[in-house]
Amino acid sequence: MKYRVLTVAREYGSGGGEIAAVIANELGWRLVDKDLITDISHVEKVPPSEVEAFDEKVDPWIHRITRSVWGVGADGISPVAPVDMFDAQKTAAMAKRTIHEAYKMGQCVIVGRGSQCVLRNKEDVFHVFVYANWEERVRKIRERKGPGKDIEGMIRSIDAERSEYVRLHYRQNWLNPYLYDMMINSKGQNEQVARLIIGAMKMVPESAPKA
């Protein structure tokens, strides 16, 4: 198999994270997903819960605007010691670095975090986007979160955050098919979809150019 890394972008509730885990287990590869939060927490010396709060998020626009003046004195001119704030932008930068490091090591499945953009031009990386029918996603998240929650609003919000994350940091459309080698409807069949993806990775001829 020519591919040494797989990236998995996913709609919230599509099962993409679970499918990535199945593939990593089947191939004996490292899964780069939740452990990325632990790695950033260790390096930055902040609680994992704080990293998770910023994971695949974007800072509010007012935060992004004022960030540029944090190293400026009250007069708006004099420089002061920069404030090293831990925020969504810092988390994204750390995630990008972790993705590059994971690629160098190879044999890994990377979930989300714009990895399809970070490694877009790597010929030995296979990129997948996992989606699912709306009703299936709602049912799955409702089972996970329980009653009394705005499940549909939650799904729309998280999908919007992931889309904006890719747009802001990589100037790409999250749903652009040209970012991916394969876009697949999971239909709630995680094991079967995982096998299909593995099969697709093995079927691509060595000489075939990637789209």
PDB file of N, CA, C and O in Angstrom, residues 58-123:
ATOM      1  N   VAL A  58     -12.838  28.424  16.387  1.00  0.00           N
ATOM      2  CA  VAL A  58     -12.193  29.681  15.997  1.00  0.00           C
ATOM      3  C   VAL A  58     -12.533  30.726  17.057  1.00  0.00           C
ATOM      4  O   VAL A  58     -13.616  30.706  17.637  1.00  0.00           O
ATOM      5  N   ASP A  59     -11.589  31.621  17.319  1.00  0.00           N
ATOM      6  CA  ASP A  59     -11.826  32.680  18.288  1.00  0.00           C
ATOM      7  C   ASP A  59     -12.857  33.667  17.750  1.00  0.00           C
ATOM      8  O   ASP A  59     -12.938  33.896  16.545  1.00  0.00           O
ATOM      9  N   PRO A  60     -13.649  34.291  18.626  1.00  0.00           N
ATOM     10  CA  PRO A  60     -14.582  35.325  18.184  1.00  0.00           C
ATOM     11  C   PRO A  60     -13.843  36.429  17.448  1.00  0.00           C
ATOM     12  O   PRO A  60     -12.674  36.707  17.728  1.00  0.00           O
ATOM     13  N   TRP A  61     -14.521  37.086  16.520  1.00  0.00           N
ATOM     14  CA  TRP A  61     -13.850  38.084  15.675  1.00  0.00           C
ATOM     15  C   TRP A  61     -13.236  39.203  16.496  1.00  0.00           C
ATOM     16  O   TRP A  61     -12.162  39.688  16.173  1.00  0.00           O
ATOM     17  N   ILE A  62     -13.885  39.619  17.575  1.00  0.00           N
ATOM     18  CA  ILE A  62     -13.340  40.709  18.389  1.00  0.00           C
ATOM     19  C   ILE A  62     -12.040  40.275  19.059  1.00  0.00           C
ATOM     20  O   ILE A  62     -11.107  41.063  19.218  1.00  0.00           O
ATOM     21  N   HIS A  63     -11.953  39.007  19.419  1.00  0.00           N
ATOM     22  CA  HIS A  63     -10.731  38.458  20.018  1.00  0.00           C
ATOM     23  C   HIS A  63      -9.602  38.471  18.991  1.00  0.00           C
ATOM     24  O   HIS A  63      -8.467  38.836  19.301  1.00  0.00           O
ATOM     25  N   ARG A  64      -9.914  38.100  17.742  1.00  0.00           N
ATOM     26  CA  ARG A  64      -8.890  38.058  16.700  1.00  0.00           C
ATOM     27  C   ARG A  64      -8.385  39.461  16.373  1.00  0.00           C
ATOM     28  O   ARG A  64      -7.200  39.654  16.100  1.00  0.00           O
ATOM     29  N   ILE A  65      -9.293  40.441  16.395  1.00  0.00           N
ATOM     30  CA  ILE A  65      -8.890  41.814  16.097  1.00  0.00           C
ATOM     31  C   ILE A  65      -7.993  42.371  17.190  1.00  0.00           C
ATOM     32  O   ILE A  65      -6.948  42.968  16.928  1.00  0.00           O
ATOM     33  N   THR A  66      -8.366  42.187  18.449  1.00  0.00           N
ATOM     34  CA  THR A  66      -7.606  42.766  19.560  1.00  0.00           C
ATOM     35  C   THR A  66      -6.315  42.008  19.829  1.00  0.00           C
ATOM     36  O   THR A  66      -5.400  42.543  20.450  1.00  0.00           O
ATOM     37  N   ARG A  67      -6.221  40.761  19.344  1.00  0.00           N
ATOM     38  CA  ARG A  67      -5.010  39.968  19.578  1.00  0.00           C
ATOM     39  C   ARG A  67      -3.765  40.671  19.048  1.00  0.00           C
ATOM     40  O   ARG A  67      -2.688  40.585  19.617  1.00  0.00           O
ATOM     41  N   SER A  68      -3.935  41.408  17.933  1.00  0.00           N
ATOM     42  CA  SER A  68      -2.794  42.055  17.293  1.00  0.00           C
ATOM     43  C   SER A  68      -2.234  43.215  18.103  1.00  0.00           C
ATOM     44  O   SER A  68      -1.117  43.669  17.843  1.00  0.00           O
ATOM     45  N   VAL A  69      -2.966  43.714  19.096  1.00  0.00           N
ATOM     46  CA  VAL A  69      -2.478  44.862  19.869  1.00  0.00           C
ATOM     47  C   VAL A  69      -2.092  44.472  21.295  1.00  0.00           C
ATOM     48  O   VAL A  69      -1.818  45.333  22.122  1.00  0.00           O
ATOM     49  N   TRP A  70      -2.058  43.164  21.578  1.00  0.00           N
ATOM     50  CA  TRP A  70      -1.699  42.743  22.930  1.00  0.00           C
ATOM     51  C   TRP A  70      -0.261  43.086  23.287  1.00  0.00           C
ATOM     52  O   TRP A  70       0.082  43.181  24.453  1.00  0.00           O
ATOM     53  N   GLY A  71       0.595  43.241  22.276  1.00  0.00           N
ATOM     54  CA  GLY A  71       1.986  43.573  22.552  1.00  0.00           C
ATOM     55  C   GLY A  71       2.283  45.055  22.438  1.00  0.00           C
ATOM     56  O   GLY A  71       3.437  45.454  22.326  1.00  0.00           O
ATOM     57  N   VAL A  72       1.232  45.883  22.479  1.00  0.00           N
ATOM     58  CA  VAL A  72       1.399  47.328  22.345  1.00  0.00           C
ATOM     59  C   VAL A  72       0.989  48.014  23.645  1.00  0.00           C
ATOM     60  O   VAL A  72       0.018  47.622  24.291  1.00  0.00           O
ATOM     61  N   GLY A  73       1.740  49.034  24.018  1.00  0.00           N
ATOM     62  CA  GLY A  73       1.468  49.758  25.248  1.00  0.00           C
ATOM     63  C   GLY A  73       0.189  50.557  25.179  1.00  0.00           C
ATOM     64  O   GLY A  73      -0.474  50.640  24.140  1.00  0.00           O
ATOM     65  N   ALA A  74      -0.151  51.221  26.295  1.00  0.00           N
ATOM     66  CA  ALA A  74      -1.391  51.975  26.387  1.00  0.00           C
ATOM     67  C   ALA A  74      -1.452  53.118  25.386  1.00  0.00           C
ATOM     68  O   ALA A  74      -2.538  53.560  24.996  1.00  0.00           O
ATOM     69  N   ASP A  75      -0.287  53.623  24.966  1.00  0.00           N
ATOM     70  CA  ASP A  75      -0.278  54.721  23.993  1.00  0.00           C
ATOM     71  C   ASP A  75      -0.494  54.231  22.567  1.00  0.00           C
ATOM     72  O   ASP A  75      -0.554  55.014  21.622  1.00  0.00           O
ATOM     73  N   GLY A  76      -0.613  52.908  22.410  1.00  0.00           N
ATOM     74  CA  GLY A  76      -0.849  52.347  21.088  1.00  0.00           C
ATOM     75  C   GLY A  76       0.381  52.282  20.217  1.00  0.00           C
ATOM     76  O   GLY A  76       0.307  51.912  19.046  1.00  0.00           O
ATOM     77  N   ILE A  77       1.532  52.674  20.762  1.00  0.00           N
ATOM     78  CA  ILE A  77       2.771  52.715  19.969  1.00  0.00           C
ATOM     79  C   ILE A  77       3.880  51.914  20.632  1.00  0.00           C
ATOM     80  O   ILE A  77       4.519  51.062  20.011  1.00  0.00           O
ATOM     81  N   SER A  78       4.127  52.184  21.896  1.00  0.00           N
ATOM     82  CA  SER A  78       5.253  51.584  22.611  1.00  0.00           C
ATOM     83  C   SER A  78       5.057  50.082  22.754  1.00  0.00           C
ATOM     84  O   SER A  78       3.995  49.618  23.182  1.00  0.00           O
ATOM     85  N   PRO A  79       6.078  49.292  22.401  1.00  0.00           N
ATOM     86  CA  PRO A  79       5.964  47.839  22.563  1.00  0.00           C
ATOM     87  C   PRO A  79       6.096  47.435  24.020  1.00  0.00           C
ATOM     88  O   PRO A  79       6.790  48.075  24.799  1.00  0.00           O
ATOM     89  N   VAL A  80       5.382  46.410  24.381  1.00  0.00           N
ATOM     90  CA  VAL A  80       5.494  45.820  25.714  1.00  0.00           C
ATOM     91  C   VAL A  80       5.710  44.333  25.525  1.00  0.00           C
ATOM     92  O   VAL A  80       5.603  43.801  24.426  1.00  0.00           O
ATOM     93  N   ALA A  81       6.026  43.656  26.618  1.00  0.00           N
ATOM     94  CA  ALA A  81       6.231  42.213  26.542  1.00  0.00           C
ATOM     95  C   ALA A  81       4.959  41.551  26.020  1.00  0.00           C
ATOM     96  O   ALA A  81       3.862  41.825  26.520  1.00  0.00           O
ATOM     97  N   PRO A  82       5.056  40.717  24.991  1.00  0.00           N
ATOM     98  CA  PRO A  82       3.849  40.097  24.434  1.00  0.00           C
ATOM     99  C   PRO A  82       3.170  39.181  25.439  1.00  0.00           C
ATOM    100  O   PRO A  82       3.820  38.556  26.269  1.00  0.00           O
ATOM    101  N   VAL A  83       1.851  39.142  25.349  1.00  0.00           N
ATOM    102  CA  VAL A  83       1.069  38.272  26.222  1.00  0.00           C
ATOM    103  C   VAL A  83       0.860  36.949  25.500  1.00  0.00           C
ATOM    104  O   VAL A  83       0.298  36.918  24.404  1.00  0.00           O
ATOM    105  N   ASP A  84       1.343  35.880  26.099  1.00  0.00           N
ATOM    106  CA  ASP A  84       1.230  34.569  25.461  1.00  0.00           C
ATOM    107  C   ASP A  84      -0.100  33.943  25.874  1.00  0.00           C
ATOM    108  O   ASP A  84      -0.176  33.211  26.848  1.00  0.00           O
ATOM    109  N   MET A  85      -1.131  34.255  25.126  1.00  0.00           N
ATOM    110  CA  MET A  85      -2.466  33.775  25.436  1.00  0.00           C
ATOM    111  C   MET A  85      -2.694  32.398  24.829  1.00  0.00           C
ATOM    112  O   MET A  85      -2.282  32.128  23.696  1.00  0.00           O
ATOM    113  N   PHE A  86      -3.354  31.540  25.570  1.00  0.00           N
ATOM    114  CA  PHE A  86      -3.744  30.246  25.016  1.00  0.00           C
ATOM    115  C   PHE A  86      -5.179  30.378  24.544  1.00  0.00           C
ATOM    116  O   PHE A  86      -6.087  30.625  25.333  1.00  0.00           O
ATOM    117  N   ASP A  87      -5.380  30.243  23.240  1.00  0.00           N
ATOM    118  CA  ASP A  87      -6.701  30.415  22.669  1.00  0.00           C
ATOM    119  C   ASP A  87      -6.879  29.453  21.503  1.00  0.00           C
ATOM    120  O   ASP A  87      -6.051  28.554  21.292  1.00  0.00           O
ATOM    121  N   ALA A  88      -7.951  29.635  20.746  1.00  0.00           N
ATOM    122  CA  ALA A  88      -8.218  28.731  19.624  1.00  0.00           C
ATOM    123  C   ALA A  88      -7.138  28.827  18.552  1.00  0.00           C
ATOM    124  O   ALA A  88      -6.774  27.831  17.925  1.00  0.00           O
ATOM    125  N   GLN A  89      -6.620  30.027  18.333  1.00  0.00           N
ATOM    126  CA  GLN A  89      -5.557  30.198  17.335  1.00  0.00           C
ATOM    127  C   GLN A  89      -4.303  29.440  17.743  1.00  0.00           C
ATOM    128  O   GLN A  89      -3.659  28.788  16.916  1.00  0.00           O
ATOM    129  N   LYS A  90      -3.945  29.508  19.004  1.00  0.00           N
ATOM    130  CA  LYS A  90      -2.766  28.788  19.497  1.00  0.00           C
ATOM    131  C   LYS A  90      -3.000  27.278  19.396  1.00  0.00           C
ATOM    132  O   LYS A  90      -2.095  26.524  19.019  1.00  0.00           O
ATOM    133  N   THR A  91      -4.206  26.855  19.729  1.00  0.00           N
ATOM    134  CA  THR A  91      -4.537  25.434  19.642  1.00  0.00           C
ATOM    135  C   THR A  91      -4.429  24.934  18.210  1.00  0.00           C
ATOM    136  O   THR A  91      -3.895  23.849  17.948  1.00  0.00           O
ATOM    137  N   ALA A  92      -4.915  25.723  17.247  1.00  0.00           N
ATOM    138  CA  ALA A  92      -4.838  25.338  15.840  1.00  0.00           C
ATOM    139  C   ALA A  92      -3.392  25.242  15.369  1.00  0.00           C
ATOM    140  O   ALA A  92      -3.035  24.328  14.611  1.00  0.00           O
ATOM    141  N   ALA A  93      -2.555  26.186  15.817  1.00  0.00           N
ATOM    142  CA  ALA A  93      -1.139  26.158  15.440  1.00  0.00           C
ATOM    143  C   ALA A  93      -0.453  24.911  15.991  1.00  0.00           C
ATOM    144  O   ALA A  93       0.355  24.266  15.308  1.00  0.00           O
ATOM    145  N   MET A  94      -0.778  24.570  17.234  1.00  0.00           N
ATOM    146  CA  MET A  94      -0.205  23.371  17.847  1.00  0.00           C
ATOM    147  C   MET A  94      -0.705  22.109  17.151  1.00  0.00           C
ATOM    148  O   MET A  94       0.051  21.156  16.940  1.00  0.00           O
ATOM    149  N   ALA A  95      -1.981  22.114  16.768  1.00  0.00           N
ATOM    150  CA  ALA A  95      -2.541  20.955  16.064  1.00  0.00           C
ATOM    151  C   ALA A  95      -1.843  20.764  14.723  1.00  0.00           C
ATOM    152  O   ALA A  95      -1.514  19.635  14.329  1.00  0.00           O
ATOM    153  N   LYS A  96      -1.594  21.866  14.021  1.00  0.00           N
ATOM    154  CA  LYS A  96      -0.903  21.794  12.731  1.00  0.00           C
ATOM    155  C   LYS A  96       0.488  21.203  12.902  1.00  0.00           C
ATOM    156  O   LYS A  96       0.924  20.352  12.103  1.00  0.00           O
ATOM    157  N   ARG A  97       1.186  21.627  13.944  1.00  0.00           N
ATOM    158  CA  ARG A  97       2.522  21.098  14.199  1.00  0.00           C
ATOM    159  C   ARG A  97       2.467  19.600  14.506  1.00  0.00           C
ATOM    160  O   ARG A  97       3.295  18.823  14.010  1.00  0.00           O
ATOM    161  N   THR A  98       1.477  19.199  15.281  1.00  0.00           N
ATOM    162  CA  THR A  98       1.320  17.788  15.621  1.00  0.00           C
ATOM    163  C   THR A  98       1.014  16.963  14.379  1.00  0.00           C
ATOM    164  O   THR A  98       1.506  15.840  14.219  1.00  0.00           O
ATOM    165  N   ILE A  99       0.206  17.511  13.471  1.00  0.00           N
ATOM    166  CA  ILE A  99      -0.124  16.814  12.223  1.00  0.00           C
ATOM    167  C   ILE A  99       1.133  16.602  11.378  1.00  0.00           C
ATOM    168  O   ILE A  99       1.359  15.516  10.837  1.00  0.00           O
ATOM    169  N   HIS A 100       1.967  17.628  11.279  1.00  0.00           N
ATOM    170  CA  HIS A 100       3.219  17.490  10.534  1.00  0.00           C
ATOM    171  C   HIS A 100       4.120  16.419  11.168  1.00  0.00           C
ATOM    172  O   HIS A 100       4.742  15.611  10.452  1.00  0.00           O
ATOM    173  N   GLU A 101       4.191  16.421  12.487  1.00  0.00           N
ATOM    174  CA  GLU A 101       5.021  15.430  13.179  1.00  0.00           C
ATOM    175  C   GLU A 101       4.484  14.019  12.971  1.00  0.00           C
ATOM    176  O   GLU A 101       5.249  13.071  12.775  1.00  0.00           O
ATOM    177  N   ALA A 102       3.151  13.879  13.017  1.00  0.00           N
ATOM    178  CA  ALA A 102       2.538  12.570  12.794  1.00  0.00           C
ATOM    179  C   ALA A 102       2.827  12.078  11.381  1.00  0.00           C
ATOM    180  O   ALA A 102       3.106  10.893  11.159  1.00  0.00           O
ATOM    181  N   TYR A 103       2.771  12.992  10.415  1.00  0.00           N
ATOM    182  CA  TYR A 103       3.059  12.619   9.024  1.00  0.00           C
ATOM    183  C   TYR A 103       4.496  12.109   8.877  1.00  0.00           C
ATOM    184  O   TYR A 103       4.748  11.117   8.185  1.00  0.00           O
ATOM    185  N   LYS A 104       5.430  12.788   9.528  1.00  0.00           N
ATOM    186  CA  LYS A 104       6.829  12.366   9.441  1.00  0.00           C
ATOM    187  C   LYS A 104       7.020  10.942   9.956  1.00  0.00           C
ATOM    188  O   LYS A 104       7.794  10.159   9.403  1.00  0.00           O
ATOM    189  N   MET A 105       6.283  10.608  11.014  1.00  0.00           N
ATOM    190  CA  MET A 105       6.370   9.265  11.581  1.00  0.00           C
ATOM    191  C   MET A 105       5.660   8.243  10.701  1.00  0.00           C
ATOM    192  O   MET A 105       6.072   7.088  10.606  1.00  0.00           O
ATOM    193  N   GLY A 106       4.561   8.673  10.068  1.00  0.00           N
ATOM    194  CA  GLY A 106       3.809   7.787   9.186  1.00  0.00           C
ATOM    195  C   GLY A 106       2.950   6.793   9.935  1.00  0.00           C
ATOM    196  O   GLY A 106       2.882   6.789  11.161  1.00  0.00           O
ATOM    197  N   GLN A 107       2.266   5.968   9.185  1.00  0.00           N
ATOM    198  CA  GLN A 107       1.385   4.924   9.708  1.00  0.00           C
ATOM    199  C   GLN A 107       0.459   5.474  10.801  1.00  0.00           C
ATOM    200  O   GLN A 107       0.461   5.006  11.942  1.00  0.00           O
ATOM    201  N   CYS A 108      -0.354   6.452  10.404  1.00  0.00           N
ATOM    202  CA  CYS A 108      -1.291   7.046  11.355  1.00  0.00           C
ATOM    203  C   CYS A 108      -2.568   7.470  10.645  1.00  0.00           C
ATOM    204  O   CYS A 108      -2.581   7.710   9.432  1.00  0.00           O
ATOM    205  N   VAL A 109      -3.649   7.549  11.411  1.00  0.00           N
ATOM    206  CA  VAL A 109      -4.940   8.036  10.950  1.00  0.00           C
ATOM    207  C   VAL A 109      -5.220   9.321  11.715  1.00  0.00           C
ATOM    208  O   VAL A 109      -5.320   9.312  12.938  1.00  0.00           O
ATOM    209  N   ILE A 110      -5.321  10.430  11.005  1.00  0.00           N
ATOM    210  CA  ILE A 110      -5.497  11.743  11.628  1.00  0.00           C
ATOM    211  C   ILE A 110      -6.935  12.201  11.431  1.00  0.00           C
ATOM    212  O   ILE A 110      -7.428  12.260  10.302  1.00  0.00           O
ATOM    213  N   VAL A 111      -7.589  12.556  12.529  1.00  0.00           N
ATOM    214  CA  VAL A 111      -8.996  12.947  12.478  1.00  0.00           C
ATOM    215  C   VAL A 111      -9.129  14.466  12.518  1.00  0.00           C
ATOM    216  O   VAL A 111      -8.683  15.122  13.461  1.00  0.00           O
ATOM    217  N   GLY A 112      -9.760  15.044  11.488  1.00  0.00           N
ATOM    218  CA  GLY A 112     -10.107  16.455  11.481  1.00  0.00           C
ATOM    219  C   GLY A 112      -8.933  17.407  11.609  1.00  0.00           C
ATOM    220  O   GLY A 112      -7.836  17.166  11.129  1.00  0.00           O
ATOM    221  N   ARG A 113      -9.186  18.557  12.282  1.00  0.00           N
ATOM    222  CA  ARG A 113      -8.190  19.613  12.540  1.00  0.00           C
ATOM    223  C   ARG A 113      -7.554  20.168  11.264  1.00  0.00           C
ATOM    224  O   ARG A 113      -6.422  20.625  11.268  1.00  0.00           O
ATOM    225  N   GLY A 114      -8.273  20.102  10.145  1.00  0.00           N
ATOM    226  CA  GLY A 114      -7.733  20.632   8.899  1.00  0.00           C
ATOM    227  C   GLY A 114      -6.604  19.811   8.319  1.00  0.00           C
ATOM    228  O   GLY A 114      -5.873  20.282   7.443  1.00  0.00           O
ATOM    229  N   SER A 115      -6.464  18.565   8.769  1.00  0.00           N
ATOM    230  CA  SER A 115      -5.342  17.733   8.313  1.00  0.00           C
ATOM    231  C   SER A 115      -5.386  17.483   6.808  1.00  0.00           C
ATOM    232  O   SER A 115      -4.342  17.308   6.171  1.00  0.00           O
ATOM    233  N   GLN A 116      -6.587  17.475   6.219  1.00  0.00           N
ATOM    234  CA  GLN A 116      -6.682  17.299   4.770  1.00  0.00           C
ATOM    235  C   GLN A 116      -6.072  18.478   4.025  1.00  0.00           C
ATOM    236  O   GLN A 116      -5.656  18.334   2.865  1.00  0.00           O
ATOM    237  N   CYS A 117      -6.003  19.640   4.682  1.00  0.00           N
ATOM    238  CA  CYS A 117      -5.384  20.828   4.080  1.00  0.00           C
ATOM    239  C   CYS A 117      -3.894  20.887   4.397  1.00  0.00           C
ATOM    240  O   CYS A 117      -3.077  21.212   3.534  1.00  0.00           O
ATOM    241  N   VAL A 118      -3.537  20.563   5.629  1.00  0.00           N
ATOM    242  CA  VAL A 118      -2.129  20.586   6.038  1.00  0.00           C
ATOM    243  C   VAL A 118      -1.302  19.647   5.164  1.00  0.00           C
ATOM    244  O   VAL A 118      -0.192  19.977   4.748  1.00  0.00           O
ATOM    245  N   LEU A 119      -1.866  18.472   4.852  1.00  0.00           N
ATOM    246  CA  LEU A 119      -1.128  17.447   4.101  1.00  0.00           C
ATOM    247  C   LEU A 119      -1.663  17.294   2.672  1.00  0.00           C
ATOM    248  O   LEU A 119      -1.495  16.249   2.047  1.00  0.00           O
ATOM    249  N   ARG A 120      -2.261  18.351   2.169  1.00  0.00           N
ATOM    250  CA  ARG A 120      -2.951  18.281   0.883  1.00  0.00           C
ATOM    251  C   ARG A 120      -2.049  17.838  -0.261  1.00  0.00           C
ATOM    252  O   ARG A 120      -2.472  17.097  -1.156  1.00  0.00           O
ATOM    253  N   ASN A 121      -0.814  18.266  -0.279  1.00  0.00           N
ATOM    254  CA  ASN A 121       0.075  17.978  -1.407  1.00  0.00           C
ATOM    255  C   ASN A 121       0.995  16.777  -1.182  1.00  0.00           C
ATOM    256  O   ASN A 121       1.937  16.573  -1.951  1.00  0.00           O
ATOM    257  N   LYS A 122       0.718  15.999  -0.170  1.00  0.00           N
ATOM    258  CA  LYS A 122       1.517  14.801   0.100  1.00  0.00           C
ATOM    259  C   LYS A 122       0.935  13.616  -0.675  1.00  0.00           C
ATOM    260  O   LYS A 122      -0.208  13.220  -0.456  1.00  0.00           O
ATOM    261  N   GLU A 123       1.723  13.067  -1.572  1.00  0.00           N
ATOM    262  CA  GLU A 123       1.242  11.989  -2.434  1.00  0.00           C
ATOM    263  C   GLU A 123       0.991  10.682  -1.686  1.00  0.00           C
ATOM    264  O   GLU A 123       0.270   9.812  -2.183  1.00  0.00           O
TER     265      GLU A 123
END
